[in-house]
Amino acid sequence: MGSISRAAKRAANLKASSVWDVHHEALRRAREGRPVTVLSVGEPDAETVGGVDEAGIAAIRSGAGRVYGDAGGQLELRQLISQKYEKDYGLQIDPRRVLVTAGAQNALFQTMLTVLDEGTEIVIPDPCYVTYEPTVVASGGTVVPLPLRADDSFRITAEAVEKKITKKTRGVLINSPNNPTGAIVSEQDLNQLSELCRTRDLWLISDEVYSDFVFDDKKHIPAAGIAESQESTITINSTSKMFSMVGWRVGWAIVPERLINPMMAVSEGMLFGLSRISEAAALKAFSVDNDFQALRAEYSARFRVVFDNLQGVPGIVPRKIGGGMFALVDISGTGMSATEFAWKLLNDFDVSVLPADSFGEAASGHVRISLTKSRETLKTAVEKLAKCAADARAATRVDGQVAVVGKNDKYGSVLVCRDRLDSSAQQWYTNVFDLIRENGAGVLRVKEWPCEDVSDVTAAVVWNPPPGLLASLPKLRMVQVLGAGLDGIMQFVSELDERVMVCRLVDPIAVERMANYVLAAAMDHVRHRAYTRECQQRTKWDTGVGPESISSTTVGLLGLGEMGRAAGELLARAGFDVLGWSRSRRIPDDDLFGIRKRFVGGKDQLSELLSSSDVVVCLLPLTIETQGIIDKSVLGKMKTGSSFVNCARGAHVVLNDLLEALNSGKLRSAVLDVFEEEPLPKESPLWKHPKVILTPHIAGYAGEASAANTVVENLSRLARGEKPLFTVNVKSSNYQLTDFD
């Protein structure tokens, strides 16, 4: 079959989600008469507001089904929607800016088709509703996920969003209250997001379909209420939740005046008018006084039933919410994935919930519970959920201790080795080890080295293990190194079986901190930081040296792993010209955001980067081939007056060659965070060198909690029979070329 008759790429690129499989199976069983409690979809159980159904029937009888509707909706309906904003929030919304759509999903799709060009990007918080991405992809765009943290109440901040903005970014999509987390964007955060979008010429798209479901002392702040940002804000809402009108499919978008005609054109091409029948029902809904306060109180009470009855259940952590129609529950402590748990709950207890994995990485290990049933029904359902959790934990026990998940009948113990740790970071390692024990409780069986019995150890967590330790573990399958580099275990590679997986620690907090450090170091060059610091020490007032242009400053990155790529993107957003050099092309060019040109290969390719860069940054892994790579020959190829930054390992640099380059004037300055001997000896000439800026190995300092969570996740993956993250084949003769950049 030829390519013409195949599905278009934009359709083929849409990812089919299995998120609804459990829900559809629950509905099938319910149709067969089985007593299934369906908590896997957000269909309100409240009666549709008074007179709506009758208004729809009257419209049918009056012939509304025989005529086309208006593309943007009847003016009367748009006026009523505008009046709701005036009544609820005191806002004056021009009815012409209210465009009625076939539901909020249709409003979102029309919005994306209107504001996105092929290849552009939208920043969307993770977790988010599962249908967001398809509307972006089908419109030619790309979703840039912004991971949110449960321990920070899934808060979205302008600072975090700004780090995701590139030249391709067209907007930010937020959802408050959020589905599935129930998080509410605060007034302060909304104002800052709005200001960011306004100043960066981006769209702020606010999905507010749960705006009437805000609990307790919380309040919903409409994005449309920020007067200064009217021209950059699009609000999306719907009658589905507030009026229990899911099936009528009536939503709307509030858009700036300049988008009215373009979006009307999209609507005409997509729908050619709305259903007059649905519009008649919506007109009635907006004309009736509705007791949203009672509705909010009821949903808040339902959430308390779920939360209170799951508090303290082993393996279960209910998340607090600010509003919405759902409760998000962490079930990772049961030893099952969210999908496995949801199927077990349906099969064994006739309750359906939604696995939240498809809502984003940040929702992994969670299930979403709909609050659209009575308190009594919810109480019974969560009691069954607690029993399901107990059964799941019992099914994954080994010798009385929870150890494994999924394909785990042969899973053994995790050996934690605190020996031979870096003295300069002793407390950090100690805290991380303690957190691994704490966070892994209920999932992992942990042993502490030294111990007598290591016969069942399948995973070891180490930094610089004692000689012979790894060789003494007959069932070893994985070594988790507590560092981004592997220099602590390279001398023990010969001890490892070919099948043993070695995993680096790539911590998101460390990656972010490293990128920030590199940006600051590049700014040190632009602002002549080493020289001005020397002038300060000498009480010298020199106005002859001013800041240089960022846009004309080229930064060359040696190493394009996770930290190198993050640094490159941040530098590019700040306006620097960025080059990169890597040993291999393992990372696709499309993933190198902000890096203008990439050089791949040996030192011949490195030469061009060195001669073109004003700042050279070393972010390479320490291997046999990269040890001492920054020597006289490399430094000699750098531009005269350039700066060198080392955030990788001290052994990359031949110190005497670096000092010679600094003393001769070849280099303007050096920013050094790592040293061959740490702590740096007091007699080192680097301490008092006027052209050197020192920091005590803090550039990419990993967060203790996030590092421990990453390790526990990797150990859990091993237990489930899944491939751990950030594995490296250290036994391969060319691993430097295939696993590192």
XYZ file of C-alpha atoms in Angstrom:
741
model
C 0.000 0.000 0.000
C 1.343 3.421 -0.924
C 2.025 6.229 1.498
C -0.839 8.376 0.197
C -3.535 6.121 1.640
C -1.930 5.921 5.076
C -2.844 8.021 8.078
C -1.315 11.489 8.143
C 1.728 11.965 10.369
C -0.130 14.265 12.757
C -2.667 11.494 13.391
C -0.034 8.772 13.558
C 1.892 10.846 16.097
C -1.046 10.885 18.510
C -0.320 8.448 21.308
C -3.053 5.956 22.084
C -3.511 5.903 25.849
C -4.442 2.847 27.870
C -5.570 5.047 30.754
C -9.251 4.287 30.123
C -8.914 0.492 29.855
C -9.887 -0.141 33.472
C -12.807 2.292 33.204
C -14.185 0.753 30.019
C -13.950 -2.721 31.532
C -15.783 -1.484 34.632
C -18.590 -0.105 32.466
C -18.813 -3.384 30.567
C -19.160 -5.321 33.806
C -21.738 -2.868 35.118
C -23.810 -3.351 31.954
C -23.737 -7.085 32.660
C -25.269 -6.411 36.067
C -22.183 -6.739 38.255
C -22.149 -4.416 41.316
C -19.205 -2.268 40.204
C -18.557 1.064 41.928
C -17.280 3.316 39.131
C -14.891 5.959 40.480
C -12.844 6.240 37.303
C -14.527 9.134 35.494
C -15.612 12.684 36.343
C -19.334 12.525 35.659
C -21.207 14.515 38.353
C -23.853 12.545 40.218
C -25.946 15.662 40.930
C -29.108 16.151 38.917
C -28.807 18.521 35.982
C -29.986 21.941 37.153
C -33.709 22.568 37.030
C -35.422 23.032 33.687
C -32.385 22.259 31.502
C -33.666 18.968 30.127
C -37.078 20.477 29.462
C -35.484 23.427 27.656
C -33.621 21.019 25.380
C -36.770 19.060 24.637
C -38.674 22.273 23.907
C -35.929 23.333 21.497
C -36.220 20.042 19.639
C -39.981 20.410 19.362
C -39.639 23.963 18.122
C -37.436 22.835 15.235
C -33.993 23.762 16.624
C -32.609 20.512 15.244
C -33.326 21.651 11.686
C -31.165 24.804 11.673
C -27.482 25.651 11.954
C -26.212 27.483 14.997
C -23.826 30.438 15.067
C -20.094 29.700 14.945
C -19.371 31.611 18.136
C -22.645 30.843 19.864
C -25.840 32.840 20.277
C -25.257 36.364 21.536
C -27.739 35.842 24.378
C -25.743 32.861 25.671
C -22.471 34.765 25.405
C -24.034 37.596 27.386
C -25.175 35.224 30.141
C -21.683 33.734 30.408
C -20.273 37.252 30.661
C -22.792 38.049 33.402
C -21.661 35.000 35.406
C -18.125 36.432 35.529
C -19.518 39.780 36.659
C -21.633 38.127 39.364
C -18.952 35.727 40.635
C -15.801 37.830 40.259
C -16.877 41.395 39.496
C -15.357 41.226 36.003
C -16.583 43.095 32.951
C -16.151 40.706 30.001
C -17.171 41.910 26.552
C -19.612 39.212 25.307
C -17.970 39.402 21.881
C -14.846 37.900 23.462
C -16.815 34.869 24.676
C -16.792 32.139 22.026
C -19.108 29.209 22.726
C -17.766 25.773 21.756
C -18.801 22.128 21.781
C -17.377 21.553 25.264
C -14.144 22.633 26.924
C -12.155 20.004 25.011
C -13.306 21.557 21.749
C -12.424 25.012 23.080
C -8.934 23.753 23.887
C -8.503 22.179 20.452
C -9.697 25.343 18.701
C -7.296 27.366 20.833
C -4.302 25.213 19.913
C -5.180 25.311 16.217
C -5.384 29.095 16.475
C -2.168 29.859 18.381
C 0.272 27.090 17.387
C 2.428 26.830 14.291
C 4.190 23.680 13.161
C 7.137 22.937 15.438
C 6.173 25.333 18.235
C 5.878 24.419 21.911
C 3.473 24.688 24.822
C 4.671 24.353 28.421
C 2.249 22.189 30.417
C 2.565 21.160 34.075
C 3.065 17.463 34.804
C 0.682 15.951 35.965
C -2.001 17.203 33.588
C -5.190 15.930 31.999
C -4.549 13.210 29.430
C -6.255 14.958 26.484
C -4.034 18.043 26.571
C -1.183 16.533 24.595
C -3.298 15.225 21.678
C -4.709 18.709 21.021
C -1.190 20.134 20.922
C 0.279 17.381 18.742
C -2.667 17.425 16.319
C -2.115 21.176 15.955
C 1.528 20.667 14.979
C 2.979 21.571 18.358
C 5.038 19.867 21.032
C 4.309 19.569 24.739
C 7.139 20.621 27.037
C 6.291 19.023 30.399
C 6.983 20.915 33.612
C 7.353 18.301 36.378
C 5.653 19.318 39.623
C 6.397 17.819 43.025
C 3.936 16.245 45.422
C 6.012 17.439 48.381
C 5.501 21.000 47.119
C 1.721 20.519 46.727
C 2.145 20.321 42.935
C 2.761 24.065 42.860
C 3.498 25.752 39.529
C 5.690 28.855 39.610
C 6.746 31.419 37.042
C 10.374 30.711 37.916
C 9.999 27.042 37.001
C 8.065 27.848 33.818
C 10.671 30.354 32.665
C 13.327 27.644 32.686
C 11.287 25.728 30.101
C 10.850 28.629 27.686
C 12.730 28.461 24.383
C 12.518 30.331 21.101
C 9.845 27.841 20.041
C 7.568 28.437 23.022
C 4.155 29.914 22.245
C 2.398 29.604 25.563
C 1.721 27.994 28.915
C -1.351 25.871 29.687
C -2.487 25.712 33.306
C -5.445 23.999 34.978
C -6.797 25.254 38.305
C -8.090 23.364 40.185
C -5.930 20.743 38.534
C -7.050 17.379 37.235
C -5.808 15.015 38.681
C -3.942 16.687 41.595
C -6.619 19.091 42.881
C -3.930 21.766 43.226
C -4.987 25.413 42.969
C -2.827 28.121 41.438
C -2.505 30.844 44.065
C -3.204 34.487 43.297
C 0.477 35.338 43.660
C 1.630 32.535 41.361
C -1.079 33.372 38.810
C -0.048 37.033 38.749
C 3.588 36.084 38.250
C 2.734 33.581 35.518
C 0.598 36.188 33.824
C 3.370 38.766 33.985
C 5.887 36.256 32.623
C 3.667 35.430 29.648
C 2.951 39.091 29.010
C 6.603 40.156 29.078
C 7.774 37.146 27.025
C 4.951 37.550 24.476
C 3.414 34.159 25.267
C -0.154 32.948 25.631
C -1.409 32.030 29.093
C -4.136 29.439 28.514
C -6.144 28.753 31.659
C -8.409 25.691 31.850
C -10.900 26.518 34.614
C -13.538 23.798 34.235
C -13.409 23.064 37.990
C -13.595 26.720 39.029
C -16.796 26.144 41.032
C -15.248 23.253 42.974
C -12.891 25.077 45.353
C -12.855 23.901 48.952
C -12.721 25.455 52.415
C -11.036 28.863 52.586
C -9.527 28.565 49.119
C -10.771 30.744 46.280
C -10.588 30.523 42.540
C -8.776 33.388 40.829
C -9.828 33.696 37.173
C -6.993 34.425 34.776
C -9.354 36.739 32.893
C -9.370 39.013 35.932
C -5.772 40.176 35.489
C -6.386 43.404 33.612
C -2.807 43.927 32.444
C -2.779 40.547 30.695
C -6.071 40.602 28.806
C -4.274 40.539 25.459
C -2.227 37.436 26.320
C -4.769 35.343 28.252
C -7.228 32.705 27.035
C -9.731 31.221 29.497
C -11.469 27.886 28.925
C -14.503 26.618 30.825
C -17.589 24.484 30.435
C -21.109 23.773 31.647
C -20.252 20.080 32.097
C -19.191 20.085 35.735
C -20.887 23.161 37.191
C -24.345 22.322 35.826
C -23.998 18.504 35.479
C -24.302 18.882 31.702
C -21.495 16.578 30.536
C -23.500 15.127 27.652
C -24.778 18.460 26.328
C -21.240 19.472 25.234
C -21.295 23.223 25.797
C -18.115 25.073 26.686
C -16.517 28.410 25.930
C -13.291 30.309 25.509
C -12.691 33.918 26.536
C -10.147 35.301 24.091
C -8.472 38.657 23.382
C -10.201 40.763 20.754
C -7.439 40.069 18.230
C -8.210 36.325 18.376
C -11.966 36.561 17.851
C -11.939 36.373 14.055
C -9.147 33.763 13.708
C -10.795 31.479 16.240
C -14.241 31.974 14.705
C -12.743 30.853 11.394
C -11.361 27.716 13.050
C -14.762 27.041 14.624
C -16.547 27.405 11.303
C -14.155 24.959 9.671
C -14.485 22.487 12.511
C -18.178 22.673 13.476
C -19.973 25.066 11.141
C -22.179 26.136 13.980
C -23.171 24.800 17.376
C -26.190 22.728 18.289
C -29.163 25.019 18.902
C -30.569 22.300 21.160
C -27.538 22.305 23.442
C -27.480 26.092 23.419
C -31.110 26.205 24.550
C -30.249 23.920 27.470
C -27.257 26.096 28.397
C -29.361 29.263 28.230
C -31.677 27.748 30.801
C -28.793 26.643 33.045
C -27.312 30.139 33.200
C -30.752 31.635 33.857
C -31.352 29.592 37.028
C -29.973 30.464 40.458
C -27.556 27.690 41.412
C -26.305 26.906 44.914
C -22.628 26.376 44.143
C -21.747 26.909 47.787
C -23.662 23.783 48.773
C -22.080 21.900 45.868
C -18.593 22.895 46.986
C -19.325 21.890 50.570
C -20.557 18.470 49.475
C -17.481 17.715 47.367
C -15.221 18.939 50.156
C -16.969 16.568 52.570
C -16.600 13.707 50.119
C -12.888 14.359 49.857
C -12.589 14.297 53.647
C -14.200 10.850 53.643
C -11.557 9.568 51.230
C -8.655 11.335 52.904
C -9.566 10.479 56.498
C -10.234 6.818 55.754
C -6.948 6.359 53.889
C -4.764 8.258 56.344
C -2.381 5.847 58.004
C -3.166 2.894 55.732
C 0.167 1.093 55.127
C 1.424 1.603 51.586
C -1.096 4.400 50.894
C -0.605 8.178 50.912
C -3.675 10.317 50.061
C -2.684 13.715 48.671
C -4.291 16.867 50.020
C -6.226 18.879 47.450
C -7.611 22.388 47.199
C -10.513 21.636 44.918
C -11.805 19.725 41.924
C -13.715 16.467 41.643
C -10.966 13.947 42.318
C -8.682 12.595 45.024
C -5.137 11.588 44.094
C -3.727 8.676 46.078
C -0.137 7.416 46.115
C -0.218 3.610 46.110
C 3.470 3.009 45.342
C 4.024 1.682 48.863
C 1.911 -1.362 48.011
C 4.647 -2.652 45.735
C 2.439 -2.420 42.648
C 2.316 -0.053 39.740
C -0.767 2.141 39.452
C -2.117 0.065 36.568
C -1.549 -3.223 38.401
C -3.259 -1.867 41.492
C -6.252 -0.503 39.551
C -6.828 -3.862 37.867
C -6.518 -5.703 41.181
C -9.010 -3.324 42.795
C -11.480 -3.913 39.964
C -10.988 -7.672 39.715
C -10.957 -8.427 43.437
C -13.156 -5.694 44.919
C -15.424 -4.406 42.084
C -14.185 -0.812 42.387
C -12.759 1.101 39.423
C -10.254 3.941 39.782
C -8.050 5.522 37.154
C -4.307 4.767 37.021
C -2.710 8.210 37.021
C 0.463 7.253 35.146
C -0.927 8.652 31.891
C -1.338 12.068 33.523
C 2.449 12.423 33.598
C 5.609 11.160 35.237
C 4.876 13.125 38.402
C 1.667 11.110 38.883
C 3.380 7.754 38.484
C 2.466 5.392 41.293
C -0.844 7.177 41.938
C -4.490 6.419 41.234
C -7.249 8.982 40.751
C -10.522 8.548 42.628
C -13.607 10.366 41.390
C -15.636 12.111 44.109
C -18.846 11.816 42.118
C -20.537 9.308 44.429
C -22.214 9.685 47.805
C -20.151 9.797 50.984
C -21.451 6.378 51.992
C -20.444 4.865 48.651
C -17.022 6.490 48.837
C -16.448 5.235 52.383
C -17.209 1.669 51.350
C -15.024 2.006 48.257
C -11.966 3.316 50.108
C -12.341 0.591 52.731
C -12.064 -1.872 49.848
C -9.094 0.081 48.512
C -7.365 -0.239 51.894
C -8.013 -3.999 51.877
C -6.643 -4.188 48.333
C -3.492 -2.388 49.500
C -3.043 -4.862 52.348
C -3.459 -7.799 49.962
C -0.974 -6.274 47.516
C 1.632 -5.791 50.228
C 1.129 -9.321 51.501
C 1.556 -10.695 47.981
C 4.948 -9.017 47.635
C 6.482 -10.174 50.926
C 9.676 -12.198 51.197
C 10.475 -13.694 54.620
C 8.066 -11.259 56.240
C 9.528 -8.156 54.585
C 8.140 -6.358 51.556
C 10.699 -6.636 48.803
C 9.363 -7.042 45.321
C 6.923 -5.958 42.672
C 5.649 -7.711 39.554
C 8.247 -10.185 38.223
C 9.864 -10.446 41.612
C 9.735 -13.968 42.954
C 13.534 -14.200 42.826
C 14.237 -10.741 44.171
C 16.590 -10.556 47.146
C 18.093 -7.841 49.315
C 19.595 -4.416 48.739
C 23.055 -3.974 50.227
C 23.922 -0.454 51.377
C 27.651 0.236 51.752
C 28.756 3.367 53.609
C 32.466 2.508 53.490
C 35.120 4.714 51.854
C 32.878 7.738 51.302
C 34.282 11.123 50.307
C 35.187 12.856 53.555
C 34.096 16.233 52.191
C 30.550 14.965 51.641
C 30.279 12.412 54.447
C 27.131 13.915 55.947
C 25.379 14.109 52.579
C 25.985 10.431 51.884
C 24.887 9.493 55.390
C 21.630 11.414 55.020
C 20.927 9.903 51.597
C 21.528 6.375 52.873
C 19.160 7.022 55.775
C 16.506 8.341 53.392
C 16.885 5.295 51.146
C 16.128 3.132 54.145
C 13.175 5.317 55.153
C 11.686 5.820 51.679
C 12.179 2.198 50.733
C 10.431 0.869 53.814
C 7.580 -1.348 52.684
C 9.108 -1.839 49.245
C 12.758 -2.826 49.731
C 14.603 -5.194 52.032
C 17.779 -3.360 52.989
C 20.946 -4.764 54.514
C 23.851 -2.716 55.830
C 27.466 -3.571 55.026
C 29.275 -5.203 56.741
C 26.923 -8.132 57.250
C 27.407 -11.886 57.437
C 24.932 -13.089 54.833
C 25.191 -11.536 51.364
C 24.002 -14.610 49.481
C 20.647 -13.050 48.538
C 21.898 -9.562 47.627
C 20.754 -8.580 44.140
C 21.473 -4.831 44.294
C 24.213 -2.758 45.920
C 24.176 0.976 46.640
C 27.750 2.284 46.808
C 30.105 5.142 46.061
C 33.618 3.728 46.474
C 33.149 0.145 47.682
C 35.876 -1.883 49.400
C 37.972 -4.099 47.101
C 36.390 -7.494 46.637
C 32.930 -6.515 47.894
C 31.141 -6.595 44.545
C 32.865 -9.856 43.634
C 31.527 -11.425 46.843
C 27.881 -10.965 45.826
C 26.907 -14.079 43.822
C 23.407 -12.901 42.870
C 24.284 -9.277 42.130
C 22.212 -7.820 39.276
C 22.559 -4.069 39.767
C 25.023 -1.578 41.223
C 23.588 1.863 42.009
C 26.357 4.447 42.266
C 25.670 7.499 44.434
C 27.098 9.905 41.908
C 26.674 11.090 38.334
C 30.160 9.766 37.536
C 31.507 6.252 37.905
C 35.073 6.992 38.960
C 34.363 5.515 42.404
C 33.841 2.003 41.017
C 35.850 1.911 37.793
C 38.720 0.097 39.511
C 36.297 -2.710 40.370
C 34.855 -3.267 36.894
C 36.733 -6.551 36.592
C 34.733 -7.859 39.563
C 31.401 -7.493 37.782
C 29.586 -10.125 35.806
C 28.621 -9.118 32.259
C 24.953 -9.132 33.248
C 25.312 -6.679 36.132
C 23.753 -3.296 35.417
C 25.583 -0.234 36.715
C 23.427 2.853 37.270
C 24.532 6.442 37.635
C 22.689 8.845 39.920
C 21.134 11.556 37.776
C 19.257 13.806 40.155
C 16.985 16.528 38.680
C 17.929 18.989 41.410
C 21.624 18.412 40.713
C 21.059 18.925 36.988
C 19.276 22.219 37.612
C 21.956 23.425 40.022
C 24.710 22.525 37.579
C 23.029 24.448 34.762
C 22.691 27.485 37.023
C 26.358 27.231 38.014
C 27.505 27.112 34.391
C 25.367 30.134 33.542
C 26.858 32.046 36.483
C 30.374 31.067 35.386
C 29.690 32.330 31.867
C 28.459 35.588 33.371
C 31.690 35.759 35.400
C 33.554 35.862 32.086
C 31.256 38.483 30.580
C 31.592 40.707 33.647
C 35.340 40.120 34.137
C 34.562 38.778 37.586
C 38.080 37.537 38.422
C 39.653 40.857 37.462
C 37.113 43.042 39.275
C 37.504 40.879 42.381
C 41.263 41.374 42.195
C 40.741 45.137 41.835
C 38.569 45.107 44.940
C 41.263 43.321 46.937
C 43.859 45.830 45.723
C 41.480 48.804 46.267
C 41.919 49.637 42.592
C 39.179 51.664 40.843
C 39.306 50.627 37.167
C 36.426 51.712 34.914
C 38.207 50.600 31.773
C 36.800 47.086 31.833
C 33.043 46.823 31.402
C 30.658 43.933 30.773
C 30.806 42.320 27.344
C 27.872 41.450 25.127
C 26.183 38.180 26.009
C 24.922 37.625 22.477
C 28.459 37.847 21.069
C 29.895 35.462 23.690
C 30.271 31.812 22.669
C 30.251 29.069 25.292
C 31.663 25.670 24.358
C 30.399 22.684 26.359
C 32.563 19.570 26.630
C 30.073 16.807 27.357
C 26.406 16.703 26.378
C 24.929 14.393 28.973
C 22.000 15.427 31.149
C 23.904 18.278 32.775
C 25.508 19.485 29.558
C 22.185 19.617 27.750
C 20.498 21.443 30.631
C 23.337 23.966 30.769
C 23.171 24.498 27.012
C 19.458 25.212 27.081
C 19.788 27.668 29.971
C 22.729 29.465 28.351
C 20.840 29.806 25.078
C 17.791 31.223 26.838
C 20.064 33.804 28.453
C 21.276 34.840 24.994
C 24.660 33.092 24.755
C 25.839 31.407 21.575
C 26.365 27.745 22.516
C 28.533 25.028 20.971
C 28.834 21.434 22.164
C 31.296 18.559 21.864
C 30.552 14.919 22.639
C 32.324 11.650 22.097
C 29.324 10.095 20.345
C 25.985 10.972 18.777
C 23.998 8.957 21.338
C 21.818 11.975 22.071
C 19.785 13.009 18.981
C 20.370 16.516 17.677
C 16.680 17.285 18.256
C 17.259 16.923 22.015
C 20.033 19.524 22.075
C 17.876 22.585 22.692
C 19.778 25.830 22.326
C 23.061 24.320 21.087
C 23.841 25.975 17.755
C 26.451 23.494 16.571
C 27.592 20.132 17.819
C 30.985 18.528 17.243
C 31.262 14.748 17.535
C 34.384 12.606 17.726
C 37.956 12.930 18.905
C 40.309 15.799 19.597
C 40.305 16.912 15.959
C 36.654 17.870 16.336
C 37.376 19.365 19.740
C 39.883 21.783 18.205
C 37.245 23.730 16.282
C 35.135 24.229 19.389
C 38.140 25.381 21.428
C 39.199 27.973 18.875
C 35.646 29.318 18.551
C 34.668 29.593 22.228
C 35.072 32.473 24.663
C 34.235 30.172 27.568
C 35.008 26.433 27.626
C 33.131 24.322 30.186
C 34.190 20.775 31.104
C 31.245 18.508 31.969
C 32.814 15.236 30.835
C 32.694 11.922 32.699
C 36.021 10.825 34.117
C 37.285 7.834 32.146
C 40.666 6.524 31.072
C 40.389 8.534 27.863
C 39.252 11.796 29.472
C 41.673 11.812 32.407
C 44.088 14.712 31.887
C 42.281 15.804 28.719
C 42.652 19.493 29.625
C 46.380 19.684 29.019
C 48.828 22.059 27.341
C 47.721 21.068 23.833
C 44.031 21.633 24.553
C 44.594 24.867 26.459
C 46.847 26.107 23.679
C 44.021 25.801 21.152
C 41.680 27.984 23.187
C 41.184 31.620 22.233
C 43.523 34.072 23.888
C 41.580 35.851 26.616
C 39.039 33.063 27.003
C 37.968 31.427 30.268
C 37.904 27.823 31.429
C 35.274 26.275 33.727
C 35.584 22.827 35.310
C 32.506 21.293 36.960
C 33.313 17.659 36.204
C 36.322 16.085 37.944
C 39.658 17.526 39.029
C 41.545 14.733 37.272
C 40.422 16.058 33.893
C 42.898 18.930 34.258
C 46.686 18.910 34.205
C 47.096 21.539 36.912
C 50.540 22.826 35.948
C 49.398 23.310 32.346
C 46.364 25.277 33.529
C 48.487 27.495 35.782
C 50.865 28.165 32.905
C 47.977 29.197 30.638
C 46.671 31.561 33.324
C 50.058 33.063 34.161
C 50.971 33.619 30.514
C 47.763 35.505 29.784
C 46.486 32.825 27.428
C 43.440 32.458 29.679
C 41.581 35.361 31.236
C 40.273 33.306 34.145
C 39.295 29.885 35.433
C 36.250 28.884 37.475
C 36.988 25.620 39.281
C 34.536 23.592 41.341
C 36.382 20.257 41.398
C 39.926 19.236 42.267
C 42.037 16.100 42.118
C 42.456 16.227 45.889
C 39.486 17.334 47.974
C 39.322 19.257 50.214
C 41.805 21.365 48.291
C 45.092 21.479 50.278
C 45.801 24.818 51.912
C 49.172 25.036 50.178
C 47.603 24.825 46.688
C 48.501 27.838 44.510
C 44.896 27.966 43.329
C 43.679 29.477 46.599
C 45.319 32.852 46.053
C 45.607 32.947 42.277
C 44.067 36.257 41.098
C 42.590 34.692 37.964
C 40.949 31.723 39.670
C 37.465 31.563 41.216
C 37.041 28.544 43.491
C 33.985 26.767 44.867
C 34.090 23.613 47.064
C 32.527 20.995 44.750
C 29.004 22.372 45.064
C 28.040 23.070 41.443
C 25.822 20.029 40.940
C 25.046 19.187 44.534
C 22.209 16.672 44.536
C 19.214 17.091 46.801
C 19.232 14.468 49.535
C 15.536 13.614 49.272
C 15.408 13.616 45.470
C 18.606 11.543 45.237
C 17.182 8.969 47.636
C 13.895 8.860 45.719
C 15.763 8.277 42.458
C 17.669 5.373 44.010
C 14.502 3.835 45.475
C 12.783 4.153 42.092
C 15.669 2.341 40.395
C 15.646 -0.442 42.975
C 11.879 -0.757 42.585
C 12.280 -0.981 38.805
C 14.723 -3.835 39.257
C 12.236 -5.556 41.541
C 9.482 -5.193 38.949
C 11.663 -6.686 36.252
C 12.001 -3.328 34.476
C 15.214 -1.719 33.253
C 16.565 0.786 35.798
C 17.265 4.381 34.816
C 20.678 5.675 33.689
C 22.356 2.302 33.193
C 25.908 2.108 31.831
C 27.603 -0.902 30.262
C 30.959 -0.532 32.008
C 32.161 -3.908 30.707
C 31.975 -2.748 27.109
C 35.368 -1.866 25.686
C 33.944 1.318 24.220
C 31.425 2.262 26.873
C 32.805 5.806 26.880
C 31.572 6.157 23.310
C 28.152 4.610 23.727
C 26.935 5.502 27.173
C 28.439 8.873 27.946
C 28.468 12.215 26.226
